[in-house]
């Protein structure tokens, strides 16, 4: 069963905007994994980072999990 990865690209001024919403935010972007595309999109559309311009753009991609055996 595929999963869906939500990618965020940080805005240029993330260092000045992010602390108001989450003090420990890193400056290079982020990703999260969801079980449905709809859940990923709903999360992004209501995320304070997206709503307040901390995230420049976001995208959702289908992801097939692979686990390597050692």
mmCIF file of C-alpha atoms in Angstrom, residues 3-68:
data_model
loop_
_atom_site.group_PDB
_atom_site.id
_atom_site.type_symbol
_atom_site.label_atom_id
_atom_site.label_comp_id
_atom_site.label_asym_id
_atom_site.label_seq_id
_atom_site.Cartn_x
_atom_site.Cartn_y
_atom_site.Cartn_z
ATOM 1 C CA UNK A 3 1.998 6.180 1.394
ATOM 2 C CA UNK A 4 2.171 9.879 0.602
ATOM 3 C CA UNK A 5 5.040 12.210 1.408
ATOM 4 C CA UNK A 6 4.407 15.904 2.001
ATOM 5 C CA UNK A 7 7.433 18.061 1.166
ATOM 6 C CA UNK A 8 7.854 21.671 2.275
ATOM 7 C CA UNK A 9 10.215 24.187 0.712
ATOM 8 C CA UNK A 10 11.050 26.921 3.197
ATOM 9 C CA UNK A 11 10.553 30.578 2.311
ATOM 10 C CA UNK A 12 13.654 32.762 1.879
ATOM 11 C CA UNK A 13 12.953 34.551 5.162
ATOM 12 C CA UNK A 14 12.165 31.394 7.164
ATOM 13 C CA UNK A 15 14.714 32.312 9.861
ATOM 14 C CA UNK A 16 12.719 35.422 10.747
ATOM 15 C CA UNK A 17 9.213 33.960 10.305
ATOM 16 C CA UNK A 18 9.477 30.447 11.767
ATOM 17 C CA UNK A 19 10.351 31.264 15.416
ATOM 18 C CA UNK A 20 6.942 32.864 15.947
ATOM 19 C CA UNK A 21 5.312 29.536 15.088
ATOM 20 C CA UNK A 22 7.892 26.979 16.227
ATOM 21 C CA UNK A 23 11.204 28.038 17.784
ATOM 22 C CA UNK A 24 13.192 24.953 16.747
ATOM 23 C CA UNK A 25 12.312 24.935 13.026
ATOM 24 C CA UNK A 26 15.252 24.197 10.743
ATOM 25 C CA UNK A 27 15.845 26.429 7.754
ATOM 26 C CA UNK A 28 16.056 23.956 4.864
ATOM 27 C CA UNK A 29 12.594 22.401 4.598
ATOM 28 C CA UNK A 30 10.792 19.347 5.919
ATOM 29 C CA UNK A 31 8.736 16.309 5.014
ATOM 30 C CA UNK A 32 6.036 14.165 6.609
ATOM 31 C CA UNK A 33 4.523 10.799 5.687
ATOM 32 C CA UNK A 34 0.754 10.194 5.528
ATOM 33 C CA UNK A 35 -1.429 7.202 4.717
ATOM 34 C CA UNK A 36 -3.583 9.129 2.214
ATOM 35 C CA UNK A 37 -3.033 12.004 -0.211
ATOM 36 C CA UNK A 38 -6.109 13.710 1.234
ATOM 37 C CA UNK A 39 -4.647 13.662 4.753
ATOM 38 C CA UNK A 40 -1.374 15.166 3.523
ATOM 39 C CA UNK A 41 -3.163 17.927 1.602
ATOM 40 C CA UNK A 42 -5.485 18.722 4.522
ATOM 41 C CA UNK A 43 -2.517 18.948 6.886
ATOM 42 C CA UNK A 44 -0.650 21.339 4.570
ATOM 43 C CA UNK A 45 -3.671 23.555 3.935
ATOM 44 C CA UNK A 46 -4.218 24.078 7.679
ATOM 45 C CA UNK A 47 -0.559 24.230 8.789
ATOM 46 C CA UNK A 48 0.363 27.574 10.427
ATOM 47 C CA UNK A 49 3.699 27.504 8.561
ATOM 48 C CA UNK A 50 1.847 27.392 5.225
ATOM 49 C CA UNK A 51 -0.793 29.912 6.285
ATOM 50 C CA UNK A 52 1.828 32.411 7.533
ATOM 51 C CA UNK A 53 4.286 32.215 4.641
ATOM 52 C CA UNK A 54 7.015 30.192 6.360
ATOM 53 C CA UNK A 55 6.629 27.570 3.602
ATOM 54 C CA UNK A 56 7.256 28.842 0.070
ATOM 55 C CA UNK A 57 5.576 25.845 -1.583
ATOM 56 C CA UNK A 58 4.495 22.323 -0.762
ATOM 57 C CA UNK A 59 3.876 19.159 -2.738
ATOM 58 C CA UNK A 60 2.587 15.645 -2.140
ATOM 59 C CA UNK A 61 4.127 12.607 -3.819
ATOM 60 C CA UNK A 62 3.169 8.960 -3.739
ATOM 61 C CA UNK A 63 5.791 6.869 -1.984
ATOM 62 C CA UNK A 64 6.215 3.103 -1.942
ATOM 63 C CA UNK A 65 7.966 2.084 1.232
ATOM 64 C CA UNK A 66 10.903 -0.281 0.775
ATOM 65 C CA UNK A 67 12.697 -2.009 3.618
ATOM 66 C CA UNK A 68 16.109 -3.503 2.900
#
